[in-house]
Coordinates of C-alpha atoms and ligand atoms in Angstrom, one line a residue:
M1 CA 186.6 232.6 174.8
N2 CA 186.5 229.0 174.3
P3 CA 187.0 229.6 170.3
P4 CA 185.5 225.9 169.4
V5 CA 186.6 226.5 165.6
P6 CA 190.5 227.4 165.2
S7 CA 191.4 230.4 163.7
P8 CA 190.9 229.7 159.4
S9 CA 194.0 232.0 159.6
G10 CA 196.4 228.1 159.9
N11 CA 193.5 226.7 158.7
A12 CA 192.2 227.3 155.4
A13 CA 193.4 224.6 153.1
P14 CA 192.9 225.2 149.4
L15 CA 190.4 222.8 148.4
G16 CA 189.0 222.2 144.8
G17 CA 190.0 226.6 144.2
H18 CA 188.2 227.0 147.5
A19 CA 189.9 228.1 150.8
R20 CA 188.4 226.1 154.0
I21 CA 187.3 225.8 158.1
V22 CA 188.0 222.9 159.3
K23 CA 185.8 221.3 162.1
P24 CA 188.3 220.0 165.2
V25 CA 187.8 216.1 164.6
A26 CA 186.7 216.4 168.4
G27 CA 187.0 219.8 171.2
G28 CA 183.2 221.2 171.2
R29 CA 181.6 221.5 174.2
V30 CA 178.6 219.6 172.9
P31 CA 179.5 216.2 170.8
P32 CA 177.3 217.7 167.5
N33 CA 174.0 216.0 166.0
L34 CA 175.7 214.9 163.3
A35 CA 179.6 214.4 164.2
D36 CA 179.6 211.4 160.7
Y37 CA 178.1 213.5 157.8
A38 CA 178.7 210.3 155.0
A39 CA 177.1 207.8 157.3
T40 CA 174.0 209.8 158.8
C41 CA 172.9 210.0 155.5
R42 CA 173.6 205.8 154.2
D43 CA 172.5 205.4 157.5
F44 CA 168.8 207.7 157.2
N45 CA 165.4 207.3 157.1
W46 CA 162.4 209.6 157.1
P47 CA 160.3 206.8 159.4
A48 CA 163.9 206.2 161.7
A49 CA 162.6 211.1 161.9
R50 CA 159.2 210.8 162.2
A51 CA 159.7 208.6 165.4
L52 CA 162.0 210.2 166.7
L53 CA 158.2 212.6 167.5
D54 CA 156.0 211.3 169.9
G55 CA 152.9 211.4 167.4
L56 CA 149.4 212.1 169.6
P57 CA 149.0 209.7 171.9
G58 CA 146.8 206.9 171.2
G59 CA 147.4 207.3 167.7
R60 CA 146.0 210.0 166.8
G61 CA 148.4 211.5 164.4
L62 CA 150.4 214.3 164.9
N63 CA 150.9 217.3 165.3
I64 CA 152.5 220.3 165.2
A65 CA 151.7 221.7 168.3
H66 CA 151.9 218.7 170.5
E67 CA 154.9 218.3 169.6
A68 CA 156.1 221.6 170.4
V69 CA 154.3 222.3 173.3
D70 CA 151.8 219.4 174.9
R71 CA 154.2 216.5 174.8
H72 CA 157.5 218.1 176.8
A73 CA 154.5 220.2 178.8
A74 CA 153.9 216.0 179.7
G75 CA 157.9 215.3 180.5
P76 CA 160.2 216.8 182.5
R77 CA 161.2 219.6 180.7
A78 CA 157.3 220.7 181.1
D79 CA 159.2 223.5 184.6
R80 CA 161.6 224.5 182.0
A81 CA 161.7 227.8 180.6
A82 CA 159.7 226.9 177.1
L83 CA 160.0 230.1 175.6
R84 CA 161.8 233.9 177.0
W85 CA 160.1 237.1 175.5
I86 CA 162.6 240.3 175.6
G87 CA 159.7 242.7 175.4
R88 CA 160.9 246.5 175.2
G89 CA 161.1 247.3 178.7
R90 CA 158.4 243.9 179.8
H91 CA 159.7 240.7 179.7
R92 CA 157.6 237.4 179.6
V93 CA 158.8 233.4 181.1
F94 CA 156.7 230.7 179.7
T95 CA 158.1 227.3 181.6
W96 CA 155.9 224.7 179.4
R97 CA 153.4 223.8 181.4
E98 CA 152.2 227.7 180.8
L99 CA 152.8 227.0 177.1
R100 CA 150.4 224.0 177.5
D101 CA 147.7 225.9 179.1
E102 CA 147.2 229.0 177.6
T103 CA 147.7 227.2 173.4
N104 CA 144.6 225.3 175.6
R105 CA 143.3 229.0 175.9
V106 CA 143.5 229.5 172.4
A107 CA 142.1 226.6 170.7
N108 CA 138.9 226.9 173.8
M109 CA 138.7 229.7 172.3
L110 CA 139.1 229.2 169.2
Q111 CA 135.3 227.1 169.1
V112 CA 134.2 229.1 170.3
L113 CA 134.0 231.3 168.0
G114 CA 132.7 228.3 166.0
L115 CA 135.9 228.1 163.9
E116 CA 136.6 224.6 163.3
H117 CA 139.1 222.0 161.2
G118 CA 140.3 223.9 158.8
A119 CA 139.9 227.4 159.4
R120 CA 141.8 230.1 158.4
V121 CA 143.3 232.0 161.1
F122 CA 146.0 235.4 160.1
V123 CA 148.3 237.0 162.5
L124 CA 149.1 239.7 161.9
A125 CA 151.6 241.0 165.5
G126 CA 155.1 242.4 165.7
R127 CA 157.0 239.4 167.9
I128 CA 154.1 240.5 171.1
P129 CA 153.7 236.5 173.2
E130 CA 149.3 236.7 171.9
L131 CA 151.7 235.6 168.5
Y132 CA 153.5 232.6 169.4
L133 CA 150.1 231.5 171.5
A134 CA 147.8 232.3 168.5
V135 CA 150.2 229.6 166.1
L136 CA 150.2 227.6 168.3
G137 CA 146.9 227.4 169.4
A138 CA 145.2 227.6 166.4
L139 CA 147.9 224.4 165.9
K140 CA 146.1 222.9 168.2
A141 CA 142.6 223.1 167.2
R142 CA 143.1 222.1 163.7
C143 CA 142.5 225.8 162.3
V144 CA 145.2 226.7 159.1
V145 CA 147.7 229.2 160.4
C146 CA 149.2 232.1 158.4
P147 CA 150.9 234.3 160.4
L148 CA 151.6 238.1 158.5
F149 CA 154.9 240.7 158.9
S150 CA 153.6 243.2 160.9
A151 CA 155.9 245.8 158.0
F152 CA 153.5 245.1 155.4
G153 CA 151.7 248.2 154.3
P154 CA 147.8 247.3 154.0
E155 CA 147.7 246.5 150.0
P156 CA 150.4 243.0 150.8
I157 CA 147.9 242.2 154.4
A158 CA 144.3 243.0 152.6
M159 CA 145.5 241.1 148.7
R160 CA 146.9 238.2 151.2
L161 CA 143.9 238.0 153.8
E162 CA 141.9 237.4 150.8
I163 CA 144.0 234.8 148.4
G164 CA 144.0 232.8 151.9
E165 CA 140.7 233.4 152.8
A166 CA 140.8 234.2 156.3
D167 CA 138.4 233.3 158.2
L168 CA 139.9 235.7 161.6
L169 CA 142.6 237.5 161.5
I170 CA 144.4 238.2 165.7
T171 CA 146.4 241.2 165.3
T172 CA 147.1 244.5 166.9
E173 CA 144.7 247.6 168.1
A174 CA 147.5 249.5 166.5
L175 CA 148.3 247.6 163.7
Y176 CA 144.5 246.6 163.2
R177 CA 144.0 250.9 162.6
R178 CA 146.8 252.5 160.7
K179 CA 146.8 248.8 158.7
V180 CA 143.7 246.9 158.4
E181 CA 140.6 249.2 158.7
A182 CA 140.0 250.7 155.7
L183 CA 140.8 247.5 153.4
R184 CA 138.2 245.1 156.0
H185 CA 134.5 246.1 153.2
R186 CA 136.5 244.2 150.7
L187 CA 137.0 240.8 152.7
P188 CA 133.4 240.1 153.3
R189 CA 134.4 236.9 154.1
L190 CA 136.7 237.5 158.2
R191 CA 134.4 236.0 159.9
H192 CA 136.4 237.9 163.5
V193 CA 138.8 239.9 163.9
V194 CA 139.9 239.3 167.5
L195 CA 142.2 242.9 169.0
V196 CA 145.4 242.4 171.3
G197 CA 145.4 246.0 173.3
E198 CA 148.1 247.9 173.5
A199 CA 150.6 246.2 177.3
G200 CA 147.4 243.9 178.0
A201 CA 144.8 246.8 177.8
T202 CA 141.3 245.3 176.3
T203 CA 140.2 247.1 173.5
E204 CA 136.8 248.3 172.2
L205 CA 136.8 249.3 168.4
P206 CA 134.0 248.5 166.9
G207 CA 134.0 245.1 165.1
T208 CA 136.0 243.5 166.4
L209 CA 137.0 241.8 169.8
D210 CA 138.9 242.1 172.5
W211 CA 142.6 238.4 172.6
Q212 CA 141.9 239.5 176.6
R213 CA 138.3 239.0 177.3
L214 CA 138.1 236.0 175.1
M215 CA 141.1 234.1 176.3
Q216 CA 139.3 235.0 180.3
A217 CA 136.0 233.7 179.8
A218 CA 138.4 230.7 178.0
G219 CA 139.2 227.2 179.9
T220 CA 143.5 225.7 180.3
A221 CA 141.8 222.7 179.0
F222 CA 141.7 221.0 176.1
T223 CA 142.7 217.6 174.0
I224 CA 144.6 218.5 171.1
P225 CA 141.6 216.5 168.2
P226 CA 142.5 213.9 165.6
T227 CA 144.4 215.0 163.5
D228 CA 146.0 214.2 160.3
P229 CA 149.6 213.8 159.3
E230 CA 148.8 215.4 156.1
D231 CA 146.0 218.0 157.5
M232 CA 146.7 222.0 156.6
A233 CA 148.7 222.7 159.0
L234 CA 150.2 227.1 157.5
L235 CA 150.2 229.2 154.8
H236 CA 152.6 231.0 153.5
F237 CA 153.2 233.6 151.5
T238 CA 155.5 233.9 148.3
S239 CA 156.1 235.4 145.4
G240 CA 156.4 235.2 141.7
T241 CA 157.7 237.5 138.9
T242 CA 154.3 237.5 138.1
G243 CA 150.9 236.8 139.4
R244 CA 150.2 237.6 143.0
P245 CA 151.9 236.6 146.2
K246 CA 150.8 232.5 146.3
G247 CA 150.4 230.7 149.4
A248 CA 152.3 227.6 149.7
V249 CA 150.6 224.9 151.6
H250 CA 152.2 223.2 154.6
A251 CA 150.6 220.3 156.4
H252 CA 151.2 218.3 159.5
Q253 CA 154.0 216.8 158.5
A254 CA 156.2 219.1 158.4
V255 CA 157.4 219.2 161.6
V256 CA 159.0 216.1 160.6
M257 CA 161.5 218.3 158.9
H258 CA 161.7 221.0 161.8
H259 CA 162.8 218.8 164.5
V260 CA 164.8 217.0 162.5
T261 CA 166.8 220.4 160.9
G262 CA 166.6 221.5 164.3
R263 CA 168.9 218.8 165.6
Y264 CA 171.4 218.5 162.7
A265 CA 171.5 221.7 160.7
L266 CA 171.5 224.1 163.9
D267 CA 172.5 221.0 166.0
L268 CA 169.9 221.4 169.1
H269 CA 170.9 220.4 172.3
P270 CA 168.9 220.1 175.6
D271 CA 170.1 222.9 177.6
D272 CA 171.0 225.6 174.4
I273 CA 169.1 228.9 174.6
F274 CA 168.4 229.8 170.8
W275 CA 167.5 232.6 169.2
C276 CA 166.3 232.5 165.9
T277 CA 166.6 236.5 164.5
A278 CA 163.7 236.3 161.6
D279 CA 159.4 237.5 162.3
P280 CA 157.9 234.5 162.3
G281 CA 155.9 236.6 159.2
W282 CA 158.7 234.4 157.3
V283 CA 158.6 231.2 156.8
T284 CA 162.1 231.1 159.1
G285 CA 160.2 232.9 161.9
T286 CA 157.6 230.9 162.3
S287 CA 159.8 226.8 161.0
Y288 CA 162.6 227.8 163.5
G289 CA 160.7 230.5 165.3
I290 CA 158.8 228.9 166.6
I291 CA 158.5 225.1 165.8
A292 CA 162.0 223.4 166.0
P293 CA 163.9 224.4 169.3
L294 CA 160.1 224.2 171.0
T295 CA 160.3 219.9 169.6
N296 CA 163.3 220.0 170.2
G297 CA 162.7 220.8 173.8
V298 CA 164.7 223.4 173.6
T299 CA 164.4 227.6 175.5
N300 CA 163.2 229.8 172.2
L301 CA 164.4 233.8 173.3
V302 CA 162.3 235.8 171.5
V303 CA 163.1 239.6 170.9
E304 CA 160.5 242.4 169.7
A305 CA 163.0 244.8 169.3
E306 CA 163.9 245.3 165.0
F307 CA 168.0 245.1 164.4
D308 CA 170.1 247.1 165.8
A309 CA 173.7 245.6 166.8
E310 CA 174.1 246.8 169.7
T311 CA 170.6 245.3 171.6
W312 CA 172.1 241.9 169.6
Y313 CA 174.8 241.8 171.8
E314 CA 173.2 243.1 174.9
V315 CA 171.0 240.1 174.3
L316 CA 173.1 237.9 173.6
E317 CA 175.6 238.0 176.5
R318 CA 173.1 238.7 179.2
E319 CA 170.7 235.4 177.6
R320 CA 173.2 233.5 177.2
V321 CA 172.8 232.9 173.9
S322 CA 174.4 229.5 172.7
V323 CA 172.7 228.3 170.1
W324 CA 171.9 232.0 166.8
Y325 CA 170.0 231.5 163.5
T326 CA 170.3 235.2 162.2
A327 CA 171.0 235.9 158.4
P328 CA 173.3 237.9 156.5
T329 CA 172.0 241.5 156.4
A330 CA 172.4 241.8 159.2
I331 CA 175.8 240.0 159.0
R332 CA 177.2 242.4 157.0
M333 CA 175.7 245.6 158.9
M334 CA 177.4 243.4 162.5
M335 CA 180.5 243.5 160.2
K336 CA 180.1 247.0 159.3
L337 CA 180.0 248.4 162.8
G338 CA 183.1 246.7 163.8
R339 CA 185.1 243.8 166.2
A340 CA 185.3 246.9 168.6
A341 CA 181.8 247.5 169.6
L342 CA 181.6 243.5 170.8
A343 CA 185.0 244.3 173.6
G344 CA 184.0 243.5 176.7
R345 CA 180.8 240.7 176.3
D346 CA 180.9 237.4 177.6
L347 CA 179.8 235.5 174.9
S348 CA 181.7 232.0 176.4
A349 CA 177.7 231.1 176.3
L350 CA 177.2 231.1 172.0
R351 CA 178.5 228.0 170.3
F352 CA 177.0 227.6 166.5
M353 CA 176.3 230.5 165.1
A354 CA 174.1 229.9 161.9
S355 CA 173.2 232.3 158.7
V356 CA 170.2 232.0 156.0
G357 CA 168.0 233.7 153.6
E358 CA 170.6 235.3 151.1
P359 CA 173.9 234.5 149.9
L360 CA 176.4 234.7 153.2
N361 CA 179.7 236.5 151.3
P362 CA 182.9 234.3 152.2
E363 CA 183.6 237.4 154.3
A364 CA 180.8 237.7 156.4
V365 CA 181.5 233.5 156.7
L366 CA 185.4 234.0 158.6
W367 CA 184.2 237.5 160.3
G368 CA 182.1 235.6 162.3
V369 CA 185.4 234.0 163.1
E370 CA 187.6 236.0 163.8
A371 CA 185.0 238.1 165.8
F372 CA 183.0 235.1 167.6
G373 CA 185.5 232.2 167.6
M374 CA 182.8 230.3 165.0
P375 CA 182.3 230.6 161.7
F376 CA 179.1 231.7 160.5
H377 CA 176.9 228.4 159.8
D378 CA 174.5 229.3 155.9
N379 CA 171.6 226.9 155.3
W380 CA 169.4 227.0 152.4
W381 CA 165.8 226.6 151.9
Q382 CA 162.9 228.6 151.4
T383 CA 159.0 229.6 151.5
E384 CA 157.7 226.1 149.4
T385 CA 160.7 224.0 151.5
G386 CA 159.2 224.3 154.2
G387 CA 162.8 223.2 156.3
I388 CA 166.4 223.2 155.9
M389 CA 167.8 221.1 153.1
I390 CA 171.8 222.4 152.1
A391 CA 173.2 223.4 155.5
N392 CA 176.1 223.6 156.9
Y393 CA 176.4 222.1 159.8
A394 CA 179.4 221.6 162.8
A395 CA 181.0 218.9 162.5
M396 CA 181.4 219.0 158.9
D397 CA 184.4 221.8 157.6
V398 CA 183.2 224.8 155.9
K399 CA 183.8 226.2 152.5
P400 CA 183.5 229.7 153.2
G401 CA 180.9 231.1 150.1
S402 CA 179.4 227.5 149.9
M403 CA 176.1 226.6 151.8
G404 CA 176.4 223.7 152.0
R405 CA 175.5 219.6 151.2
P406 CA 171.8 218.5 151.0
L407 CA 170.6 217.3 154.4
P408 CA 170.1 213.8 155.5
G409 CA 167.0 213.1 153.5
I410 CA 167.4 215.4 151.2
T411 CA 169.0 214.3 147.7
A412 CA 169.6 217.5 145.7
A413 CA 171.7 218.2 141.9
I414 CA 171.7 220.4 139.1
L415 CA 169.6 220.3 136.4
R416 CA 169.7 222.0 133.2
R417 CA 166.7 221.7 130.9
D418 CA 166.6 219.8 127.5
E419 CA 166.2 221.3 124.3
A420 CA 162.7 218.6 124.6
G421 CA 161.9 220.9 127.5
G422 CA 163.0 217.4 130.7
V423 CA 165.4 218.2 132.4
D424 CA 169.3 216.3 132.3
E425 CA 171.9 216.8 135.8
V426 CA 174.9 218.1 135.7
T427 CA 177.1 215.4 137.4
R428 CA 180.0 217.5 136.5
P429 CA 181.2 220.0 139.1
M430 CA 181.3 223.9 139.5
I431 CA 178.1 223.7 136.1
E432 CA 176.0 226.4 136.7
G433 CA 172.2 224.4 136.0
E434 CA 169.2 225.1 138.3
L435 CA 168.9 223.5 141.7
A436 CA 166.6 220.8 141.9
L437 CA 165.5 219.2 145.2
K438 CA 163.8 215.6 144.9
A439 CA 160.5 215.6 146.2
G440 CA 159.3 213.4 149.2
W441 CA 160.2 215.2 152.3
P442 CA 157.4 216.1 154.6
S443 CA 157.3 219.5 154.3
M444 CA 157.7 220.0 151.4
M445 CA 155.2 222.9 150.6
R446 CA 151.9 220.3 149.1
G447 CA 150.3 223.4 146.9
Y448 CA 150.5 226.8 146.2
L449 CA 146.7 227.5 147.2
R450 CA 144.0 227.9 144.1
E451 CA 147.7 227.9 142.3
E452 CA 147.4 224.7 140.8
A453 CA 149.0 225.8 137.9
R454 CA 151.7 227.4 139.5
Y455 CA 152.2 224.7 141.9
R456 CA 153.0 221.9 138.8
K457 CA 155.4 224.7 136.8
C458 CA 157.2 223.7 139.5
F459 CA 158.7 220.1 138.7
A460 CA 160.1 218.4 136.3
G461 CA 159.0 214.2 137.0
E462 CA 160.1 213.0 140.7
W463 CA 162.0 217.4 140.9
Y464 CA 161.1 219.7 142.2
L465 CA 162.6 222.8 141.1
T466 CA 163.5 225.3 143.4
G467 CA 164.0 228.7 140.4
D468 CA 167.8 229.9 141.6
L469 CA 170.6 228.6 139.8
A470 CA 174.0 227.0 141.7
M471 CA 176.6 224.5 140.9
R472 CA 178.4 222.0 143.4
D473 CA 181.6 221.2 143.4
E474 CA 183.2 217.9 143.5
D475 CA 182.9 217.5 147.6
G476 CA 178.5 217.6 146.9
Y477 CA 178.8 221.2 148.6
F478 CA 175.9 223.7 147.0
W479 CA 177.5 227.5 145.5
F480 CA 174.4 229.6 145.2
I481 CA 174.9 232.6 141.9
G482 CA 171.3 234.1 141.2
R483 CA 167.2 233.7 141.2
A484 CA 166.1 232.3 137.9
D485 CA 163.0 234.7 137.8
D486 CA 163.0 238.7 138.6
V487 CA 162.2 238.3 142.6
I488 CA 164.3 241.0 144.4
K489 CA 165.3 239.2 147.9
S490 CA 165.4 242.6 150.1
S491 CA 167.6 241.9 153.4
G492 CA 166.6 238.3 153.5
H493 CA 162.4 239.6 152.7
L494 CA 161.6 237.5 149.0
I495 CA 159.6 240.6 147.1
G496 CA 157.9 240.3 143.7
P497 CA 158.5 242.9 141.9
F498 CA 154.9 242.1 140.2
E499 CA 153.6 243.9 144.3
V500 CA 155.4 246.2 143.8
E501 CA 155.1 246.9 140.2
S502 CA 151.0 247.2 141.3
A503 CA 150.8 248.8 144.2
L504 CA 153.0 252.0 141.4
M505 CA 150.3 251.2 139.1
E506 CA 147.5 252.5 141.2
H507 CA 148.8 256.6 141.4
P508 CA 147.2 258.4 139.3
A509 CA 150.0 260.0 137.4
V510 CA 152.4 256.7 136.5
A511 CA 151.4 254.9 132.5
E512 CA 154.5 252.3 133.4
A513 CA 155.9 250.5 136.4
A514 CA 158.9 248.1 136.4
V515 CA 160.8 246.9 139.4
I516 CA 164.2 245.1 139.7
G517 CA 167.2 244.2 143.1
K518 CA 169.9 246.7 142.3
P519 CA 172.3 245.5 144.8
D520 CA 173.5 246.9 147.9
P521 CA 176.6 246.2 149.8
I522 CA 174.2 245.6 153.4
A523 CA 171.2 244.8 151.9
G524 CA 172.5 242.7 149.3
E525 CA 169.1 243.8 147.3
I526 CA 167.4 246.9 147.8
V527 CA 164.4 247.2 145.8
K528 CA 164.3 250.0 141.9
A529 CA 162.1 251.3 140.6
F530 CA 162.1 252.4 136.7
V531 CA 158.2 254.1 136.3
A532 CA 157.2 256.0 132.7
L533 CA 154.5 259.5 133.7
K534 CA 151.3 259.8 131.6
P535 CA 151.3 262.9 129.8
G536 CA 150.1 265.8 131.9
H537 CA 152.8 265.3 134.1
E538 CA 156.4 266.3 135.2
A539 CA 159.1 263.2 135.9
N540 CA 160.7 265.6 138.6
E541 CA 162.0 265.7 142.7
A542 CA 158.5 266.6 143.9
M543 CA 157.0 263.8 142.1
R544 CA 159.2 261.1 142.5
R545 CA 159.3 262.1 145.9
Q546 CA 155.1 261.8 145.8
L547 CA 155.9 258.8 144.4
L548 CA 157.8 256.7 147.1
G549 CA 155.2 258.6 149.4
H550 CA 152.4 257.1 148.3
A551 CA 154.8 253.4 147.3
R552 CA 155.4 253.0 151.5
T553 CA 152.0 254.0 151.9
R554 CA 150.2 251.4 150.0
L555 CA 153.5 247.8 150.2
G556 CA 154.7 249.3 153.8
A557 CA 158.7 250.1 153.8
A558 CA 160.1 246.6 153.7
V559 CA 158.4 246.0 149.9
A560 CA 158.4 250.0 149.2
P561 CA 160.8 250.5 146.5
K562 CA 164.0 252.7 147.4
E563 CA 164.5 254.5 144.3
I564 CA 162.4 255.4 141.9
D565 CA 163.8 256.4 137.6
F566 CA 162.1 257.8 135.6
R567 CA 161.6 256.9 131.2
A568 CA 159.9 258.0 128.8
N569 CA 159.2 254.5 128.5
L570 CA 159.8 251.2 129.4
P571 CA 161.7 248.4 127.4
R572 CA 158.7 245.9 126.3
T573 CA 159.1 242.5 123.8
R574 CA 156.3 242.6 121.6
S575 CA 154.4 240.6 124.3
G576 CA 153.9 243.2 126.7
K577 CA 155.7 242.2 128.7
I578 CA 157.9 244.9 130.5
M579 CA 161.7 243.5 129.6
R580 CA 162.7 244.1 133.3
R581 CA 166.1 241.9 133.0
L582 CA 166.8 244.4 130.3
L583 CA 166.1 247.2 132.7
K584 CA 168.8 246.1 134.6
A585 CA 171.6 245.5 132.8
R586 CA 171.3 249.2 131.6
E587 CA 171.4 249.8 135.3
L588 CA 174.6 247.7 136.3
G589 CA 175.9 248.9 134.0
L590 CA 175.9 245.7 132.5
P591 CA 175.7 244.0 128.9
E592 CA 172.3 243.6 127.4
G593 CA 172.1 240.2 126.3
D594 CA 169.3 239.0 124.5
I595 CA 167.3 241.4 122.7
S596 CA 166.3 240.0 119.7
T597 CA 162.3 240.1 121.3
L598 CA 162.3 243.7 122.3
E599 CA 159.5 246.3 120.8
S600 CA 159.7 249.1 121.8
D601 CA 162.0 250.8 124.5
E602 CA 162.8 253.6 126.3
R603 CA 166.0 254.2 123.5
Ligands
AMP1 P1 162.1 232.6 151.0 O1 160.9 231.7 150.3 O2 160.9 234.3 151.1 O3 162.9 232.0 152.3 O4 163.4 232.7 150.2 C1 163.7 232.0 149.6 C2 165.7 232.8 148.9 O5 166.0 233.1 149.3 C3 166.2 231.5 147.9 O6 164.8 230.4 146.9 C4 167.2 231.9 147.0 O7 167.1 232.5 146.6 C5 167.1 233.2 148.7 N1 168.3 232.4 150.0 C6 167.9 231.3 150.9 N2 168.6 230.4 151.7 C7 170.2 231.4 150.3 C8 171.5 230.5 150.6 N3 171.9 230.3 152.1 N4 172.1 231.0 149.9 C9 171.5 232.0 149.2 N5 170.8 232.5 148.2 C10 169.8 232.2 149.4

């Protein structure tokens, strides 16, 4: 392997108290797209970024699927691999031309089903080809697409279909039987369910339609209708401390950000083989697991299997992955296995690695250099921002533990709330405050679906408040500190405590429940619940197992608590709110902080 970045041992220069991985001035395998950070930021403007894209022919607007698919299908890349799918025992490759034809079929199918401009199409599937065709085809038909995480249990799925006012659900026969059928009565608005059968087989379940038959009947010619860049395109659910999940709305215009961040933050070049390990059920898996690589004309690798270090290393080697976008939990799992698992692998194609979704420990960044010859480049963003906002770039020195610097076109700041309810910008380095972004980039959410008040609460004047606490150093690098609220990040998945508490409360033995994120060396945090039982129920091991099983069945393994502790009652404020922070402080043996509003308590 020919490491493009020297080992940090010779180059880790402390600067302002932080070590630094110095990037070579030249010598990378390809010239970085963002070679001069300061100059690019200075010269950047959004109209020029928009001009990197095509736009619908005849000036008929901007459509994500045109930029991702049709544009390249009509150009020199038409017969190159756009999507390379590695299934369990099966492989499939779609060239841009094939992708255009298949997504045209989907768009035609949706029209036959009567789904018009703005109709809500939900896709619930593992990483199978049909998911990718459905998302892109629905965007062509100007429907609004919401991919759902297939590891969710029936309750989170039904709730999101309800809140999102789904018109159509595309899913697999197995997932439908296990997770949707029993709750379908809660979804009177849902007009159709289309099922993908096992390994391409047709399905005959009552009340559903068969994907394969519909696709066979649909033609491969389709013209994307005029699309306003502000037309709603994507819906992604996210969670807050309280209340139901929020549907963050994104417009077709977001594609400008997907494209530019693909170029700058992921350094995508036309001959790259790009692998984003995220599931499209989470925003990373859509923005970067579908859209950004395709708009950038890069082969997008999709791997159906879940994480397993051996399988992943094999994929990196065999598929000659050149740019890899993954997440801290997976990196920590690989670290645990050690470098020996990489012995003998030819990973010479790999030239850039990035990570997102949770804090990336400095050791993990450095382990990248030891194990792969290059650091993991941490970047930061969230469902609401639609695209990467802060990043470490190919040509910029990395300070392990820092999320990097804002993308060109993005203004980030650290704010403190003042006594009058306003905000002040913190200008001194390394002072903690709330991470904020100056509103107005193309992929910024356009609202939370039917939740205007919650949306408005995210802003203070021109600033969008991210809900994260961070610091900025003297070089403009941002450092993550934690969340300002109680949401939990477990294995990269954002989990709202309220959703978990509600599911626990549905169990007949539960009087109250409170959920916290408990630090975990691999998953970042695990979901831990505290439960008070109703009179007549005994807090014992059998009850604990019953509740764990109940939560797992309702919520799915990714969201359900991993630990449950019993309490006689839970600490509440005088206004009745459960004090999750107090439970967390006690669990971790930390100071209890201000407990002046504490009303009832367990002790
Ligand atoms: P989501 O909306 O599910 O993508 O989650 C977004 C949240 O994940 C952010 O608000 C952060 O709390 C966290 N997050 C994302 N990227 C990073 C990162 N690079 N470092 C630390 N936290 C991150």
